[in-house]
Short mmCIF file of C-alpha atoms and ligand atoms in Angstrom, two decimals:
data_model
loop_
_atom_site.label_atom_id
_atom_site.label_comp_id
_atom_site.label_asym_id
_atom_site.label_seq_id
_atom_site.Cartn_x
_atom_site.Cartn_y
_atom_site.Cartn_z
CA MET R 213 44.95 -6.59 63.05
CA ALA R 214 43.70 -5.42 66.35
CA GLU R 215 40.14 -5.58 65.43
CA SER R 216 40.58 -9.24 64.18
CA MET R 217 41.92 -10.12 67.66
CA GLY R 218 38.89 -8.36 69.27
CA LEU R 219 40.79 -5.63 70.87
CA ASP R 220 40.75 -1.90 70.14
CA ARG R 221 44.41 -1.37 70.17
CA LEU R 222 45.20 0.24 66.94
CA SER R 223 47.27 2.86 68.53
CA GLU R 224 49.34 0.25 70.23
CA PHE R 225 50.03 -1.45 67.00
CA ALA R 226 50.96 1.75 65.18
CA ALA R 227 54.00 1.85 67.47
CA ILE R 228 55.25 -1.50 66.35
CA ARG R 229 53.98 -1.33 62.72
CA ALA R 230 56.91 0.79 61.40
CA ALA R 231 59.37 -1.55 62.98
CA ALA R 232 57.60 -4.63 61.49
CA GLU R 233 57.80 -3.07 57.98
CA LYS R 234 61.37 -2.29 58.26
CA ILE R 235 62.21 -5.85 59.44
CA ALA R 236 60.68 -7.00 56.03
CA GLY R 237 63.74 -5.66 54.13
CA GLU R 238 66.30 -7.22 56.45
CA SER R 239 66.33 -10.72 55.42
CA GLU R 240 70.14 -10.77 54.70
CA ARG R 241 70.97 -9.12 58.05
CA LEU R 242 68.74 -11.76 59.89
CA ALA R 243 70.37 -14.61 57.98
CA ALA R 244 73.81 -13.25 58.96
CA LEU R 245 72.77 -12.95 62.56
CA CYS R 246 71.44 -16.52 62.59
CA ILE R 247 74.91 -17.76 61.36
CA GLU R 248 76.86 -15.57 63.75
CA ILE R 249 74.97 -17.26 66.63
CA GLN R 250 75.18 -20.76 65.13
CA GLN R 251 79.08 -20.42 65.07
CA ILE R 252 79.17 -20.23 68.86
CA PRO R 253 79.19 -23.81 70.35
CA ALA R 254 76.47 -24.09 73.04
CA PRO R 255 75.97 -27.74 74.01
CA THR R 256 73.36 -28.29 76.85
CA GLY R 257 74.84 -27.45 80.06
CA ALA R 258 77.88 -25.57 78.49
CA GLU R 259 76.19 -22.45 77.08
CA GLU R 260 78.67 -20.01 78.60
CA LYS R 261 79.91 -18.70 75.27
CA ARG R 262 76.51 -18.17 73.66
CA ALA R 263 75.20 -16.69 76.98
CA ASP R 264 78.13 -14.25 77.11
CA TRP R 265 77.51 -13.24 73.50
CA VAL R 266 73.89 -12.52 74.30
CA GLN R 267 74.78 -10.65 77.41
CA ALA R 268 77.22 -8.43 75.43
CA ARG R 269 74.66 -7.73 72.90
CA PHE R 270 71.94 -6.68 75.52
CA ARG R 271 74.53 -4.40 76.97
CA GLN R 272 75.14 -2.69 73.54
CA LEU R 273 71.41 -2.09 73.39
CA GLY R 274 71.34 -0.54 76.78
CA LEU R 275 68.63 -2.70 78.19
CA ALA R 276 67.77 -2.63 81.79
CA ASP R 277 68.46 -5.35 84.56
CA ILE R 278 70.84 -7.35 82.46
CA ASP R 279 71.95 -10.38 84.49
CA GLN R 280 73.27 -13.96 84.06
CA ASP R 281 72.05 -16.51 86.61
CA ALA R 282 73.81 -19.76 87.77
CA ALA R 283 71.85 -21.81 85.21
CA LEU R 284 73.51 -19.57 82.46
CA ASN R 285 70.16 -17.82 81.57
CA VAL R 286 70.76 -14.31 80.33
CA TYR R 287 68.14 -11.69 81.41
CA ALA R 288 67.08 -8.20 80.32
CA ARG R 289 64.11 -6.09 80.98
CA ILE R 290 62.22 -3.56 78.80
CA PRO R 291 60.52 -1.31 81.28
CA GLY R 292 56.77 -0.96 80.52
CA ARG R 293 54.34 1.72 81.40
CA GLN R 294 53.35 -0.63 84.12
CA PRO R 295 55.63 -3.44 85.57
CA THR R 296 53.17 -6.20 86.20
CA PRO R 297 51.72 -8.50 84.80
CA ALA R 298 54.97 -8.89 83.04
CA LEU R 299 55.48 -10.62 79.63
CA LEU R 300 58.42 -13.05 79.36
CA VAL R 301 59.82 -13.83 75.81
CA SER R 302 62.38 -16.50 75.84
CA ALA R 303 64.66 -18.65 73.33
CA HIS R 304 66.86 -21.35 74.39
CA THR R 305 70.59 -21.01 73.76
CA ASP R 306 71.64 -24.76 74.05
CA THR R 307 72.00 -27.28 71.13
CA VAL R 308 72.18 -30.86 70.96
CA PHE R 309 75.65 -30.99 69.40
CA PRO R 310 78.70 -31.73 71.40
CA ALA R 311 81.37 -29.10 71.62
CA ALA R 312 83.74 -30.76 69.06
CA THR R 313 81.02 -30.72 66.10
CA ASP R 314 82.23 -29.26 63.01
CA LEU R 315 79.95 -26.02 62.76
CA THR R 316 80.70 -25.17 59.21
CA VAL R 317 77.71 -23.62 57.29
CA ARG R 318 76.71 -24.43 53.76
CA VAL R 319 74.59 -21.85 51.79
CA ASP R 320 72.87 -23.40 48.74
CA PRO R 321 73.17 -20.83 46.12
CA GLU R 322 69.95 -21.84 44.32
CA SER R 323 67.54 -22.55 47.28
CA ARG R 324 69.38 -19.94 49.57
CA ARG R 325 68.90 -22.60 52.39
CA ILE R 326 71.47 -22.29 54.99
CA ALA R 327 72.54 -25.68 56.46
CA GLY R 328 74.58 -26.22 59.66
CA PRO R 329 74.18 -27.84 63.08
CA SER R 330 71.77 -25.95 65.37
CA ILE R 331 71.08 -23.27 62.64
CA GLY R 332 67.42 -23.64 63.15
CA ASP R 333 67.09 -25.14 66.63
CA ASN R 334 67.74 -22.68 68.04
CA SER R 335 70.07 -20.17 66.48
CA ALA R 336 67.09 -18.82 64.46
CA GLY R 337 65.07 -18.67 67.59
CA LEU R 338 67.66 -16.78 69.54
CA ALA R 339 68.10 -14.48 66.54
CA GLY R 340 64.38 -13.72 66.74
CA LEU R 341 64.97 -12.80 70.38
CA MET R 342 67.81 -10.52 69.57
CA ALA R 343 65.80 -8.82 66.63
CA LEU R 344 63.00 -8.37 69.23
CA ALA R 345 65.44 -6.74 71.75
CA GLU R 346 66.70 -4.23 69.02
CA VAL R 347 63.19 -3.14 68.08
CA LEU R 348 62.00 -2.79 71.67
CA ALA R 349 65.16 -0.81 72.59
CA GLY R 350 64.08 1.80 70.00
CA LEU R 351 60.45 2.07 70.68
CA GLU R 352 58.34 3.98 73.28
CA GLN R 353 57.54 2.11 76.32
CA PRO R 354 55.45 -1.09 76.03
CA PRO R 355 52.21 -1.36 78.02
CA VAL R 356 53.84 -3.79 80.49
CA ASP R 357 57.28 -4.83 81.39
CA ILE R 358 58.90 -7.25 78.96
CA TRP R 359 61.44 -9.58 80.07
CA LEU R 360 63.78 -11.12 77.39
CA VAL R 361 65.52 -14.23 78.46
CA ALA R 362 68.04 -16.40 76.50
CA ASN R 363 67.68 -19.60 78.51
CA SER R 364 69.87 -22.66 78.83
CA ASN R 365 69.10 -26.37 79.19
CA GLU R 366 66.07 -26.90 76.86
CA GLU R 367 67.32 -29.97 75.01
CA GLY R 368 67.50 -33.58 76.12
CA LEU R 369 68.80 -34.08 79.64
CA GLY R 370 68.81 -30.45 80.31
CA ASP R 371 65.28 -31.17 81.28
CA LEU R 372 64.10 -27.60 80.93
CA LYS R 373 66.31 -26.57 83.75
CA GLY R 374 67.02 -23.01 82.32
CA ILE R 375 63.31 -22.04 81.84
CA ARG R 376 62.42 -23.54 85.18
CA ALA R 377 65.01 -21.18 86.89
CA ALA R 378 63.79 -18.18 84.86
CA VAL R 379 60.17 -18.86 85.73
CA ASP R 380 61.04 -19.52 89.42
CA ARG R 381 62.75 -16.05 89.55
CA LEU R 382 60.09 -14.10 87.77
CA GLU R 383 57.07 -16.26 88.54
CA ASP R 384 55.26 -13.65 90.85
CA SER R 385 55.38 -10.83 88.29
CA LEU R 386 54.54 -12.98 85.21
CA GLY R 387 51.27 -12.67 83.18
CA ALA R 388 52.23 -14.66 80.02
CA VAL R 389 55.17 -16.32 78.23
CA LEU R 390 56.17 -16.46 74.66
CA VAL R 391 58.61 -19.14 73.71
CA LEU R 392 60.46 -18.97 70.43
CA GLU R 393 61.62 -21.89 68.30
CA GLY R 394 63.81 -21.16 65.05
CA MET R 395 61.89 -23.64 62.83
CA GLY R 396 58.25 -24.50 62.46
CA LEU R 397 57.02 -21.16 61.26
CA GLY R 398 52.91 -21.33 61.42
CA ARG R 399 53.09 -23.59 64.52
CA ILE R 400 51.49 -22.55 67.60
CA VAL R 401 52.03 -24.93 70.55
CA HIS R 402 49.58 -24.33 73.33
CA ALA R 403 49.73 -27.69 75.02
CA GLY R 404 52.90 -29.15 76.66
CA LEU R 405 53.40 -32.75 76.22
CA GLY R 406 54.32 -34.43 79.46
CA VAL R 407 57.69 -36.47 79.34
CA ARG R 408 59.29 -38.75 81.90
CA ARG R 409 62.71 -40.12 81.50
CA TYR R 410 64.45 -42.80 83.29
CA ARG R 411 67.88 -44.35 83.38
CA ILE R 412 67.49 -48.08 84.32
CA HIS R 413 70.66 -49.84 85.54
CA ALA R 414 71.36 -53.50 85.82
CA SER R 415 74.37 -54.91 87.78
CA ALA R 416 75.06 -58.72 87.87
CA PRO R 417 78.07 -60.90 89.05
CA GLY R 418 79.36 -61.51 85.42
CA GLY R 419 82.68 -63.10 84.72
CA HIS R 420 84.54 -64.83 82.00
CA SER R 421 82.38 -65.66 78.94
CA TRP R 422 83.78 -69.33 78.99
CA GLY R 423 84.91 -69.92 82.47
CA ASP R 424 82.06 -68.52 84.14
CA PHE R 425 79.34 -69.45 81.68
CA GLY R 426 75.98 -69.59 83.53
CA SER R 427 76.70 -66.59 85.72
CA ALA R 428 74.12 -63.75 85.26
CA SER R 429 74.82 -61.20 82.75
CA ALA R 430 73.68 -57.43 83.31
CA ILE R 431 73.21 -57.11 79.44
CA HIS R 432 71.31 -60.28 79.07
CA SER R 433 69.02 -59.24 82.09
CA LEU R 434 68.48 -55.75 81.00
CA ALA R 435 67.72 -56.81 77.45
CA ALA R 436 65.00 -59.21 78.71
CA LEU R 437 63.54 -56.17 80.45
CA VAL R 438 63.70 -54.18 77.19
CA THR R 439 61.84 -56.91 75.41
CA ASP R 440 58.89 -56.60 77.88
CA ILE R 441 59.02 -52.88 77.69
CA THR R 442 58.63 -52.95 73.78
CA ARG R 443 55.64 -55.30 74.22
CA LEU R 444 53.62 -52.73 76.18
CA ASN R 445 50.48 -51.57 74.55
CA VAL R 446 50.01 -47.77 74.58
CA PRO R 447 46.93 -45.82 73.23
CA GLN R 448 47.14 -43.94 69.90
CA GLN R 449 44.33 -41.71 71.56
CA PRO R 450 45.50 -39.93 73.76
CA ARG R 451 48.90 -40.25 71.67
CA THR R 452 51.26 -41.89 73.78
CA SER R 453 54.97 -43.12 73.15
CA TYR R 454 57.94 -44.86 74.67
CA ASN R 455 61.35 -45.14 73.35
CA ILE R 456 64.67 -46.71 74.54
CA GLY R 457 67.10 -44.15 73.02
CA LYS R 458 70.38 -45.60 74.67
CA PHE R 459 71.60 -48.90 75.77
CA LYS R 460 74.96 -49.58 76.85
CA GLY R 461 77.13 -51.77 79.16
CA GLY R 462 79.73 -54.47 79.34
CA THR R 463 83.54 -54.54 79.14
CA SER R 464 84.55 -56.94 76.22
CA VAL R 465 83.30 -59.60 73.89
CA ASN R 466 84.58 -62.32 76.17
CA THR R 467 83.20 -60.97 79.55
CA ILE R 468 79.91 -61.61 80.92
CA ALA R 469 78.57 -58.14 81.60
CA GLN R 470 78.58 -56.73 85.24
CA HIS R 471 77.01 -53.50 84.21
CA ALA R 472 74.43 -52.26 81.76
CA SER R 473 72.15 -49.28 81.60
CA LEU R 474 69.50 -47.81 79.36
CA GLU R 475 67.65 -44.61 78.87
CA LEU R 476 63.98 -44.53 78.43
CA ASP R 477 61.77 -41.78 77.32
CA LEU R 478 58.03 -41.94 77.94
CA ARG R 479 55.51 -39.32 76.64
CA SER R 480 51.75 -38.66 76.64
CA VAL R 481 49.47 -35.91 75.78
CA ALA R 482 47.42 -37.09 78.78
CA PRO R 483 49.01 -36.78 82.17
CA GLU R 484 46.94 -39.70 83.50
CA THR R 485 47.93 -41.94 80.59
CA LEU R 486 51.55 -40.96 81.26
CA ALA R 487 51.23 -41.90 84.94
CA GLN R 488 49.75 -45.27 84.01
CA LEU R 489 52.65 -45.90 81.63
CA VAL R 490 55.16 -45.06 84.27
CA GLU R 491 53.40 -47.32 86.52
CA GLN R 492 53.51 -50.27 84.05
CA VAL R 493 57.26 -49.83 83.48
CA GLN R 494 57.79 -49.75 87.29
CA HIS R 495 55.84 -52.89 87.54
CA LEU R 496 57.93 -54.57 84.71
CA VAL R 497 61.07 -53.72 86.65
CA GLN R 498 59.86 -54.98 89.97
CA ARG R 499 58.72 -58.30 88.23
CA HIS R 500 62.24 -58.77 86.65
CA GLN R 501 63.73 -58.04 89.97
CA ARG R 502 61.53 -60.47 91.88
CA HIS R 503 62.51 -63.21 89.30
CA HIS R 504 66.25 -62.58 89.85
CA THR R 505 65.99 -62.38 93.62
CA LYS R 506 64.04 -65.73 93.68
CA ALA R 507 66.62 -67.38 91.24
CA GLN R 508 69.37 -65.84 93.41
CA SER R 509 71.07 -64.70 90.20
CA GLY R 510 72.64 -61.64 91.86
CA VAL R 511 71.13 -59.20 89.42
CA ALA R 512 69.96 -55.87 90.68
CA PHE R 513 68.07 -53.20 88.91
CA SER R 514 67.77 -49.56 89.87
CA VAL R 515 65.94 -46.76 88.32
CA GLU R 516 66.94 -43.26 88.30
CA THR R 517 64.81 -40.32 87.03
CA ILE R 518 66.55 -38.22 84.65
CA GLY R 519 63.73 -35.98 83.13
CA ASP R 520 60.44 -34.75 84.17
CA ARG R 521 58.66 -32.28 81.76
CA PRO R 522 55.38 -31.53 83.27
CA ALA R 523 52.14 -31.31 81.17
CA GLY R 524 49.91 -28.28 80.90
CA GLN R 525 47.88 -26.44 78.40
CA ILE R 526 45.71 -23.45 77.51
CA PRO R 527 42.53 -24.10 75.54
CA GLU R 528 42.36 -23.36 71.82
CA SER R 529 39.76 -20.88 72.66
CA HIS R 530 42.24 -18.90 75.05
CA PRO R 531 42.71 -15.13 73.82
CA LEU R 532 46.62 -15.77 73.49
CA MET R 533 46.09 -18.64 71.27
CA GLN R 534 43.37 -16.71 69.35
CA ALA R 535 45.86 -13.74 69.01
CA ALA R 536 48.58 -15.94 67.89
CA SER R 537 46.37 -17.55 65.07
CA ALA R 538 45.08 -14.15 63.97
CA VAL R 539 48.58 -12.64 63.76
CA LEU R 540 49.47 -15.67 61.42
CA ALA R 541 46.36 -15.09 59.34
CA GLN R 542 46.96 -11.36 59.04
CA LEU R 543 50.58 -11.88 57.69
CA GLY R 544 49.35 -14.50 55.27
CA ILE R 545 51.34 -17.37 57.14
CA PRO R 546 49.56 -20.71 56.84
CA GLU R 547 48.83 -22.07 60.38
CA GLN R 548 50.16 -25.74 60.81
CA MET R 549 47.29 -27.24 62.93
CA ASP R 550 49.02 -30.60 63.26
CA VAL R 551 51.65 -29.68 65.88
CA ARG R 552 49.88 -27.88 68.71
CA ILE R 553 51.06 -30.25 71.31
CA SER R 554 54.77 -30.52 71.97
CA SER R 555 57.45 -30.82 74.59
CA THR R 556 59.00 -27.17 74.76
CA ASP R 557 60.10 -24.74 77.30
CA ALA R 558 56.41 -23.56 77.45
CA ASN R 559 55.62 -26.81 79.41
CA ILE R 560 57.04 -25.06 82.45
CA PRO R 561 54.78 -21.89 82.51
CA LEU R 562 51.81 -23.90 81.24
CA SER R 563 52.15 -26.37 84.09
CA ARG R 564 52.13 -23.47 86.60
CA GLY R 565 48.90 -21.91 84.90
CA ILE R 566 50.89 -19.03 83.31
CA PRO R 567 49.34 -18.56 79.75
CA SER R 568 51.98 -19.54 77.21
CA VAL R 569 52.52 -20.36 73.52
CA CYS R 570 55.51 -21.51 71.64
CA ILE R 571 55.92 -20.04 68.11
CA GLY R 572 58.20 -20.96 65.22
CA LEU R 573 59.99 -18.21 63.25
CA THR R 574 60.97 -19.70 59.82
CA GLU R 575 60.77 -22.77 57.76
CA GLY R 576 63.47 -25.56 58.16
CA GLY R 577 64.23 -29.18 58.57
CA ASP R 578 66.54 -31.94 59.60
CA ALA R 579 66.31 -30.58 63.36
CA HIS R 580 69.07 -32.36 65.59
CA ARG R 581 70.93 -33.53 62.54
CA LEU R 582 74.31 -32.28 61.23
CA SER R 583 72.23 -31.36 58.05
CA GLU R 584 69.95 -29.17 59.97
CA TRP R 585 68.73 -26.33 57.66
CA ILE R 586 66.65 -23.11 57.49
CA ASP R 587 65.16 -21.15 54.64
CA PRO R 588 66.08 -17.68 55.77
CA ARG R 589 63.68 -15.87 53.50
CA PRO R 590 60.48 -16.37 55.71
CA LEU R 591 62.43 -15.31 58.69
CA ALA R 592 61.50 -11.60 58.46
CA LYS R 593 57.85 -12.59 58.27
CA GLY R 594 58.37 -14.87 61.32
CA ILE R 595 59.80 -11.91 63.26
CA GLN R 596 57.07 -9.71 62.19
CA GLN R 597 54.71 -12.22 63.67
CA LEU R 598 56.89 -12.01 67.01
CA LEU R 599 56.81 -8.12 67.02
CA TYR R 600 52.93 -8.16 66.66
CA LEU R 601 52.20 -10.94 69.12
CA THR R 602 54.61 -9.47 71.75
CA TRP R 603 52.96 -6.16 71.64
CA TRP R 604 49.54 -7.58 71.53
CA THR R 605 50.23 -9.77 74.50
CA ALA R 606 51.81 -6.82 76.41
CA ALA R 607 48.63 -4.78 75.72
CA TRP R 608 46.30 -7.67 76.60
CA LEU R 609 48.11 -7.96 79.98
CA THR R 610 46.98 -4.47 81.05
CA THR R 611 43.36 -5.57 80.56
CA GLY R 612 43.62 -8.23 83.25
CA GLY R 613 44.30 -10.88 80.86
ZN1 ZN M 719 64.69 -26.08 70.38
#
């Protein structure tokens, strides 16, 4: 494996090979670990229980520098033969499911698939981080310090707050970051998709639907703006998108609405195209506002930024990307070339010039749906991938990578 990655590090890999081979026989235990994690509710911004569970487990393993920060990130350090540049391996703890969600798991006796909310995103990813922690706790010192972080606030309006705090804290010592996602085995994300999110609010005089007919409505005004946003032409190359995922407002069916709001998500692979799209939307809001001001309708729009995920990438020729590909090839895992650009926790290190990839650990589907599922059988292989890539990256960092 080392040769195929252009590094003479066979002795380093010998250290981890036995552990990787042992993992191959532990599918049942790994599946149970995914379910154990999945059973702990962890909505974005309320990850306390899952964070505490991780912290207790890090303690059992006797890891160094265990800590939980104000963002509910949990940290542990595996001391290396040299402290820096350190490697950070992270998996997010939060899920898109509200606290009251029924977390009952169903196991299909035939396909062995495990279904349940957040089982793949990101219980399986976090299970991978825990399996890595167990292996590293029992091995010789790695080439450099390895920080393990179970981070909060990856999903939705969490806006990558957890990984931002972790990278802020460790930035001076970091040489590379590996981000773990439970699903998408074979994917290597090396480019962070830029995302901007806005809440646009409209207020209007409103009134009684009959008695005040003619008075301006916040819903009608905001809907007119929506129509213009959905008429925007965005390029397919570089891939760019918009979505209004939420629209709400009003008081009752017979009331002219005084308030309405929407949530808008704008994305592009290219930072310049994203900036242009943001500008187009701002112009539309201004145009609609001018129209209402002129007509003295009493309608006022306001725009609030609720998400900003910066773009960033390493080239496909980057040694970390090459190593991640080589590890997949060596393990016989087909590489999924179609999803190399995505919005993940890796956006943050990538946007700050720290080499980073996000890798998947097993096969699964229906992410963010109640029917979310994983196939636990490829998980052992996914974790082998993680072990090799972690060790390779730690060794690479000593070469000045
Ligand atoms: Zn995820």
